[in-house]
Coordinates of C-alpha atoms and ligand atoms in Angstrom, one line a residue:
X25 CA 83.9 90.4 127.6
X26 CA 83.9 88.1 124.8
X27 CA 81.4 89.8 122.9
X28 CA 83.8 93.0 123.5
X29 CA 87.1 91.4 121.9
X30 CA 85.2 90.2 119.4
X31 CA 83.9 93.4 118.3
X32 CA 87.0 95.0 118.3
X33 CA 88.5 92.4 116.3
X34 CA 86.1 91.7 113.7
X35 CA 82.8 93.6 113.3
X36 CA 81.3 91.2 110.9
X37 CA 81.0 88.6 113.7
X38 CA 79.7 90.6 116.5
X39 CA 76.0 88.5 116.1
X40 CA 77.9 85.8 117.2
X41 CA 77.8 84.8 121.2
X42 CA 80.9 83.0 121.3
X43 CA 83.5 82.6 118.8
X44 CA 84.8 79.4 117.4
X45 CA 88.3 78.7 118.8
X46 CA 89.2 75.2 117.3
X47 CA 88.2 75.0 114.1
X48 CA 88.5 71.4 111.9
X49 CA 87.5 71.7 108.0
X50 CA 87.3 68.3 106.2
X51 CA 90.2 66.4 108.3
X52 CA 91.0 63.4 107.4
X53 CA 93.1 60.5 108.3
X54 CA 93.8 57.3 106.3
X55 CA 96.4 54.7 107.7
X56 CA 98.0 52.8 104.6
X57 CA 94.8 51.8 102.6
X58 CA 92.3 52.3 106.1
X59 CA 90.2 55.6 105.9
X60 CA 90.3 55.7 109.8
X61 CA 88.6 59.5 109.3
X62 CA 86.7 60.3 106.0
X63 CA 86.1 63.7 106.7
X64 CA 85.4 65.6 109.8
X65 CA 84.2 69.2 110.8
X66 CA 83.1 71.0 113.3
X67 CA 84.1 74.0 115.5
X68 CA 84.7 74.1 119.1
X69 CA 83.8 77.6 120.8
X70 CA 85.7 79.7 123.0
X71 CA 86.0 78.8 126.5
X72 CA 83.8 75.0 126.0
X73 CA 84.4 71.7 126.8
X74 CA 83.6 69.1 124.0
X75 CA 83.5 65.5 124.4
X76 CA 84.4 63.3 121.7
X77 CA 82.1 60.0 122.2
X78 CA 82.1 56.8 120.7
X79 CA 83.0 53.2 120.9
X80 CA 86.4 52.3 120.7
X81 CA 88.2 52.7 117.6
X82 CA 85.7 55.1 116.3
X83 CA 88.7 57.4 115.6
X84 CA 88.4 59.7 118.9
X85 CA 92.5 59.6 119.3
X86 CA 92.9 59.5 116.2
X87 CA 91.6 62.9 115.5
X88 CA 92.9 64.3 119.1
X89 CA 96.1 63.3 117.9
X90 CA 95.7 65.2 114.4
X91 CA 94.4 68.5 116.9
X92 CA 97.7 68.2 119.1
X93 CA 100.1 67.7 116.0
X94 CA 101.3 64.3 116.9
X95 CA 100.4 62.8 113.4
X96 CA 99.9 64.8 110.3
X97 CA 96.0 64.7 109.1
X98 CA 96.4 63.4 105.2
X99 CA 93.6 66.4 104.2
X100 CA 91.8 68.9 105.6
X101 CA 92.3 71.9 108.0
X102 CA 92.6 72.4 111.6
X103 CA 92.7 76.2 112.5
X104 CA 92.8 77.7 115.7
X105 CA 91.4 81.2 116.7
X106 CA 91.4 81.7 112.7
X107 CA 95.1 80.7 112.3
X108 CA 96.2 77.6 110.2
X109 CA 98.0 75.3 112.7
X110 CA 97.3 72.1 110.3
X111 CA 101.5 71.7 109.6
X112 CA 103.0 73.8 112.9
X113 CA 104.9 71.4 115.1
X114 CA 103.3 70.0 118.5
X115 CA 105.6 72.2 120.3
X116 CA 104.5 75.4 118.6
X117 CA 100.6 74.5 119.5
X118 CA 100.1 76.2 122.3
X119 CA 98.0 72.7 123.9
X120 CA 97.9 70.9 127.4
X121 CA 97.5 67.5 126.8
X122 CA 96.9 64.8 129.6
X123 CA 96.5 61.2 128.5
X124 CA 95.2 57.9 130.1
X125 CA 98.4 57.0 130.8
X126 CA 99.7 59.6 133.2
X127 CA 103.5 59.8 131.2
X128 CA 105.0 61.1 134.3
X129 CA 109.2 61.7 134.3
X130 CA 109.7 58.8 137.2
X131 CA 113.0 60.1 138.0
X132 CA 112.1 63.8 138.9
X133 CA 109.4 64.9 141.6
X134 CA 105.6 65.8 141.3
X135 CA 107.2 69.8 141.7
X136 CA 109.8 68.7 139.0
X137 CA 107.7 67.5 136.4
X138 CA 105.0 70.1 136.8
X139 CA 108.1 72.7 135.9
X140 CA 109.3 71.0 133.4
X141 CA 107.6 72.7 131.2
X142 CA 108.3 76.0 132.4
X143 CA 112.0 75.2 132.2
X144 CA 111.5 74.3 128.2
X145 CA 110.0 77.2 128.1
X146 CA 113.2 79.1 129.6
X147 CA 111.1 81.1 132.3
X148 CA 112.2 82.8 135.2
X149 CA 113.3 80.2 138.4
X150 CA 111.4 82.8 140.5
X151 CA 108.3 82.3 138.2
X152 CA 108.6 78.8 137.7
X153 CA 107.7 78.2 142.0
X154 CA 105.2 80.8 141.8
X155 CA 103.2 79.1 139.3
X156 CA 104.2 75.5 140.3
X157 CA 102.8 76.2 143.6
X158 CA 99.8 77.7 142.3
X159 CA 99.5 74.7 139.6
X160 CA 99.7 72.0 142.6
X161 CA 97.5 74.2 145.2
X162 CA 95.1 74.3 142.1
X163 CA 94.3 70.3 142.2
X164 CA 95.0 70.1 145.8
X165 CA 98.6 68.4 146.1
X166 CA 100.4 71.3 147.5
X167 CA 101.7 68.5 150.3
X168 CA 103.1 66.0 148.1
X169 CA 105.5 68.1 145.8
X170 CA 108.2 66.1 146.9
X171 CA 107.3 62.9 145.9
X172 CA 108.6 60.7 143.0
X173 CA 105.4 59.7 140.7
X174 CA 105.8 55.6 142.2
X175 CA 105.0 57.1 146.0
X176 CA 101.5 58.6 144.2
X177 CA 98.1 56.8 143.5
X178 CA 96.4 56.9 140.5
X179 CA 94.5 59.3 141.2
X180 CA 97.2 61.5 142.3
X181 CA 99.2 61.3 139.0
X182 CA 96.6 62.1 137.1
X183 CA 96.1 65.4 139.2
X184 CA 99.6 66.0 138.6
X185 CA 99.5 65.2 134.4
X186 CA 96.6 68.3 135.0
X187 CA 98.6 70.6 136.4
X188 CA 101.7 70.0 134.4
X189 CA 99.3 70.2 131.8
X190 CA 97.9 73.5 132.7
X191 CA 100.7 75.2 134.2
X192 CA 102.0 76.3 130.9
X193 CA 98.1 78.3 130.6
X194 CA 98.0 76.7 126.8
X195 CA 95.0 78.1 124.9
X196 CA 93.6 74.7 124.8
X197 CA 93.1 71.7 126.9
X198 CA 93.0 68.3 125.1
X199 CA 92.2 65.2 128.1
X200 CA 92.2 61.4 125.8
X201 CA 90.1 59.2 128.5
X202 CA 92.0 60.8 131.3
X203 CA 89.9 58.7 134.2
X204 CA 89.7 55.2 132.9
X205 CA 92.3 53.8 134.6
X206 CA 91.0 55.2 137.9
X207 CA 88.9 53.5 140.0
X208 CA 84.6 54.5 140.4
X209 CA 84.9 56.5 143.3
X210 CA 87.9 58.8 142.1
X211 CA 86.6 59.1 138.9
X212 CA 83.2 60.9 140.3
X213 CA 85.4 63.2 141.8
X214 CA 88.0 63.9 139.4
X215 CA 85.3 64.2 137.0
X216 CA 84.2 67.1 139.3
X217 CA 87.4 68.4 139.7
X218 CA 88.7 68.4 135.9
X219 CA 85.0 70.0 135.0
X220 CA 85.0 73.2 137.5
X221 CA 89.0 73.3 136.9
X222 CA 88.3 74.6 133.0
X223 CA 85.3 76.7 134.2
X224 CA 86.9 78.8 136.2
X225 CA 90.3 78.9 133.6
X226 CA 87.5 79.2 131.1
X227 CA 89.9 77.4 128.6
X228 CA 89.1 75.6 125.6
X229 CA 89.2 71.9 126.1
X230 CA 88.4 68.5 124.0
X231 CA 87.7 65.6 126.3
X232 CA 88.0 62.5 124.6
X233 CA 85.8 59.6 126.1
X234 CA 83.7 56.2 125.7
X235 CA 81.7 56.9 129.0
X236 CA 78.3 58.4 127.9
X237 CA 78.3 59.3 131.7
X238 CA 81.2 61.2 131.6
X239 CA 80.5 63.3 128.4
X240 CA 77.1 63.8 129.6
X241 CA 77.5 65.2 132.7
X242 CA 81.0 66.9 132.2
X243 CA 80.7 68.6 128.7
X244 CA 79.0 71.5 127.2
X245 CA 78.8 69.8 124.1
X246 CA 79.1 65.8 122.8
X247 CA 80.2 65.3 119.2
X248 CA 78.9 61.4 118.6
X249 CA 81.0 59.8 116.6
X250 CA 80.9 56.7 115.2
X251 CA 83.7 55.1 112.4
X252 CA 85.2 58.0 111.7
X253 CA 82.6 60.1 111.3
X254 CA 79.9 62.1 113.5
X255 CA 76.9 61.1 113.8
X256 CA 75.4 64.5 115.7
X257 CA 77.2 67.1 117.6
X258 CA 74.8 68.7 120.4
X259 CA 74.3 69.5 124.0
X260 CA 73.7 66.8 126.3
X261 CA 70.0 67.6 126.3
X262 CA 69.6 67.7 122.7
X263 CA 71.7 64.6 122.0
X264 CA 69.5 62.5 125.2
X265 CA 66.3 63.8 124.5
X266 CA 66.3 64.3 120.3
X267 CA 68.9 61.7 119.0
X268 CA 69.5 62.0 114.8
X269 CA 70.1 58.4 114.5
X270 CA 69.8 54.8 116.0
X271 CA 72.9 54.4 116.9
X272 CA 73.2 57.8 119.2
X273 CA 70.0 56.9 120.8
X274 CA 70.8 53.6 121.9
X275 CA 74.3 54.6 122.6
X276 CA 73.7 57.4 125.0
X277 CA 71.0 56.1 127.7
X278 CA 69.0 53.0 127.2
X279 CA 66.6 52.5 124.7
X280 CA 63.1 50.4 123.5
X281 CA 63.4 49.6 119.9
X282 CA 59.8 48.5 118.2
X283 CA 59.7 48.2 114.8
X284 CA 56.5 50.0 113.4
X285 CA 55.1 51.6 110.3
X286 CA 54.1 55.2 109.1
X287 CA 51.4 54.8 106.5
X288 CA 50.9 57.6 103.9
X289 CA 48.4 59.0 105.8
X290 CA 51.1 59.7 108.4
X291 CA 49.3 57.3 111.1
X292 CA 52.3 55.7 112.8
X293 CA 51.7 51.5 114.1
X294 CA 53.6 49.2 115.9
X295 CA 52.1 45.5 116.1
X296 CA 49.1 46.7 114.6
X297 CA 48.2 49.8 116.9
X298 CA 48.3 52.9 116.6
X299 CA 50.9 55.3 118.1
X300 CA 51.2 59.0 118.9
X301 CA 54.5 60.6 118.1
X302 CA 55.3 64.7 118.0
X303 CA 56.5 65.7 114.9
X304 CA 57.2 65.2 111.1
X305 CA 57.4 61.3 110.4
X306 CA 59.1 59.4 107.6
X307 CA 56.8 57.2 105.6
X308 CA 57.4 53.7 105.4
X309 CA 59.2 51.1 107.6
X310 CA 60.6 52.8 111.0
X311 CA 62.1 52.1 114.4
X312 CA 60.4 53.3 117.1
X313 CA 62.3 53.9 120.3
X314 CA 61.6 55.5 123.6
X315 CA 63.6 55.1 127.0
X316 CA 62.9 52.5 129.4
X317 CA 62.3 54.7 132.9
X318 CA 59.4 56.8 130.8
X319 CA 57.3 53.8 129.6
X320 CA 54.9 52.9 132.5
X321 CA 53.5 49.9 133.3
X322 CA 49.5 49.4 133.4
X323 CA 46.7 46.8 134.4
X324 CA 45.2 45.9 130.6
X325 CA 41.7 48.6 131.0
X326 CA 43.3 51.0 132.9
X327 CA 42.5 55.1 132.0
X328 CA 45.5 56.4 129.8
X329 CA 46.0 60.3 130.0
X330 CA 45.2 62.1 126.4
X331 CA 48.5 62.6 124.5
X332 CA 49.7 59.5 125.8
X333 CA 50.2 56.1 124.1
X334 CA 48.7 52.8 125.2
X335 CA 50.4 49.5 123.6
X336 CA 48.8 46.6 124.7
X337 CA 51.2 43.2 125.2
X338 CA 51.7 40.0 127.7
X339 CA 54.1 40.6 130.4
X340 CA 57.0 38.1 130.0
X341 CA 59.1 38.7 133.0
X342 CA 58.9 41.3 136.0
X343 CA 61.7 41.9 138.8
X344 CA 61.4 44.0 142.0
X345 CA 64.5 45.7 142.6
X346 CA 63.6 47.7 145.5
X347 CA 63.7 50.8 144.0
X348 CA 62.7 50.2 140.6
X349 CA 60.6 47.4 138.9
X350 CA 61.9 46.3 135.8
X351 CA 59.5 44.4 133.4
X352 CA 59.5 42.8 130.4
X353 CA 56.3 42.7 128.1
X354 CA 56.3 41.4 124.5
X355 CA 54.2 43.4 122.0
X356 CA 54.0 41.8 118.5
X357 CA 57.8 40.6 117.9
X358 CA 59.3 42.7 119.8
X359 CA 59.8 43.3 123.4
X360 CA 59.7 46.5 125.4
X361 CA 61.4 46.6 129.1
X362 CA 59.9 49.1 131.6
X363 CA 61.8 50.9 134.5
X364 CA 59.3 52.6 136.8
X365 CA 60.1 53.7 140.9
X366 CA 58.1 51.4 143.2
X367 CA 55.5 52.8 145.5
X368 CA 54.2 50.6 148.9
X369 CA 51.2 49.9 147.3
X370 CA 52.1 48.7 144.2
X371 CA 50.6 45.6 143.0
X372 CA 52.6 43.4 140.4
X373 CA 50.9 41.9 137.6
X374 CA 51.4 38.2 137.1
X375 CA 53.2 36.9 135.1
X376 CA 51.4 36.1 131.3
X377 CA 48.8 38.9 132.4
X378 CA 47.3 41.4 129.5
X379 CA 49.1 44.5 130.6
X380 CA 49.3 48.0 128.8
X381 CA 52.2 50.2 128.4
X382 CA 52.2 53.6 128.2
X383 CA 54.7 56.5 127.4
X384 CA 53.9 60.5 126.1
X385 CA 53.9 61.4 122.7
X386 CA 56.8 63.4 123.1
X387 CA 59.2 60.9 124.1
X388 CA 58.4 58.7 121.2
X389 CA 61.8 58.4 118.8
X390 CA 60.9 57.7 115.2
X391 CA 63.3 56.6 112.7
X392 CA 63.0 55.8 109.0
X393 CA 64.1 52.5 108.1
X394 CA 63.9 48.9 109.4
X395 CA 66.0 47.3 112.5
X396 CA 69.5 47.4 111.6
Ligands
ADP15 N1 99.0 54.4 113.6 C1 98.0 53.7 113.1 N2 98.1 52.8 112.1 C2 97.1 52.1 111.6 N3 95.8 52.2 112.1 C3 95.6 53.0 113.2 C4 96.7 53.7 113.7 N4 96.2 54.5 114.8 C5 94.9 54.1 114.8 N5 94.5 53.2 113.9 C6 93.2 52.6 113.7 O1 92.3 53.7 113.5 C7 91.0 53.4 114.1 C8 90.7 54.4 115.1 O2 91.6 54.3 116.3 P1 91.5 55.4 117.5 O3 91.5 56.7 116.9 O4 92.6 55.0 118.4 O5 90.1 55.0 118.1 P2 89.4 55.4 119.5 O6 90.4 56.4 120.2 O7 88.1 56.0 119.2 O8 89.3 54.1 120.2 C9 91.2 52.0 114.7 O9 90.7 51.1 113.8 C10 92.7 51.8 114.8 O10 93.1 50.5 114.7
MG16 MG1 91.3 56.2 122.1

């Protein structure tokens, strides 16, 4: 169907899967003399959810903000579905937006504020039930429309935000860490709920986060971003398995960090053996990363499959946590920790032992340049 409008609408893009909805072009934000954002673009697609990810003040509000109107960006363009929004006021948007802080109307009921809205809006009374009720079945609080926001959990107001977010059925969906101040439990199912929610709206949404988790296994795509500017914008997949830099690789998932060498002849070293990697590889001084659960753990001799690496080191500490055994073994200066599932007749190494550690080719990460 989308391939359909799109045709009709512009024949020059029909190649194109999906179109890009939300569209940002050199934005950029500085605060007094701070250049909070540089310069940022990218394009969100039709009908995805995108995470933003990164550490705290990395400039993830920042740029929702920018997206939703609430601040002016200082240059740059934001467009949606071709249009220029960059200087139309919040109001004129066309956005949901739900926030960490619920910013529920205390005074008026969960039925009230979900309408609000609507009433802005100047839509039918009759309507305004209909899609109220509809709004509230939608994230199951059908039962408590009577309620003031203080006689509601956490939880509970954040399902409301959602539905007086989506009620209005704006073209796109902007959520700024809307589970953080919900406990673990909720949050595992709210992130369920929020994620099948825009699937079957198949709206556009942004979802603004710090928890790899969340952007991981909620979002289509994760833009990485790092002071104000992106470090790599990918699917979950590509940004786990192929990280650009350092920084996303140790940032999403766990990492090993060895510092090795690629010679000219493009043999790749670490402690003075040699490595196997997949791949073009930088000459000079590189990191060398690779996750903790695919490194295994070995007795000094023992067979390593072909296309695997062997790094041989002294086991400095070793912990049997039912599941898993975590150990510790130092090669050269640096030191690699292993995760691997415990079997009954596993047999842990003491302590000092020679040991080998062993991971495939393919999940070595290469970087150029020394340890940062
Ligand atoms: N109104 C403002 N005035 C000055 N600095 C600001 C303002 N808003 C945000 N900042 C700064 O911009 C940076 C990015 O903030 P923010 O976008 O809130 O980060 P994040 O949401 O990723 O934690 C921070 O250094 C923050 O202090
Ligand atoms: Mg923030």
């Amino acid at each position: 169907m989308m391939l359909e409008r799109n045709m009709t609408a512009s024949p020059s893009r029909t190649a194109k899967v999906a179109e890009d909805h939300l569209v940002l072009s050199e934005v950029g934000m500085t605060f007094g003399t701070a250049d909070v954002i540089p310069s940022l673009s990218l394009a969100v697609r039709r009908g995805e959810m995108v995470a933003f990810l990164g550490p705290s003040g990395c400039g993830k509000t920042t740029t929702l903000r920018m997206i939703a109107g609430l601040i002016a960006p200082s240059r740059g363009r934001i467009s949606v579905g071709w249009r220029d929004i960059t200087r139309l006021p919040v109001h004129e948007r066309d956005m949901g937006l739900v926030f960490q802080s619920y910013a529920l109307f205390p005074h008026m009921t969960v039925s009230q504020n979900v309408a609000f809205g609507l009433e802005m809006r100047g839509i039918a009374k009759r309507e305004i039930r209909v899609r109220v009720e509809t709004a509230l079945e939608m994230v199951q609080l059908g039962h408590l429309s009577d309620r003031k926001p203080r006689a509601l959990s956490g939880g509970q107001q954040q399902r409301v935000a959602l539905a007086r977010a989506l009620v209005v059925e704006p073209s796109i969906l902007l959520l700024d860490e809307p589970l953080s101040n919900l406990d673990a439990k909720l949050r595992d199912e709210m992130r369920v709920q929020i994620r099948s929610l825009q699937q079957q709206s198949g709206i556009t949404a942004v979802f603004v986060t710090h928890d790899q988790v969340e952007a991981l296994s909620m979002c289509d795509r994760i833009v990485v971003m790092r002071g104000g500017h992106i470090e790599q914008f990918g699917t979950p997949g590509e940004i786990y398995e192929h990280p650009a830099t350092p920084f996303v690789a140790s940032f999403v998932g766990r990492t090993n960090r060895l510092s090795g060498v690629v010679e000219p002849s493009g043999r790749l070293a670490a402690a003075g053996q040699g490595l196997l990697a997949e791949g073009a590889l930088p000459v000079g001084q590189v990191q060398i990363m690779m996750r903790p659960h695919r490194v295994a753990l070995l007795a000094a001799h023992e067979h390593v499959p072909p296309g695997h690496n062997a790094l041989r080191g002294r086991l400095t500490g070793i912990t049997f946590v039912g599941d898993l055994i975590q150990a510790n073994v130092r090669v050269g200066e640096d030191e690699i920790t292993v995760e691997q599932p415990t079997r009954r007749s596993t047999a842990l190494p003491l302590m000092g032992a020679e040991v080998t550690v062993s991971w495939e080719a393919g999940d070595t990460m290469v970087f150029a340049g020394g340890a940062t």
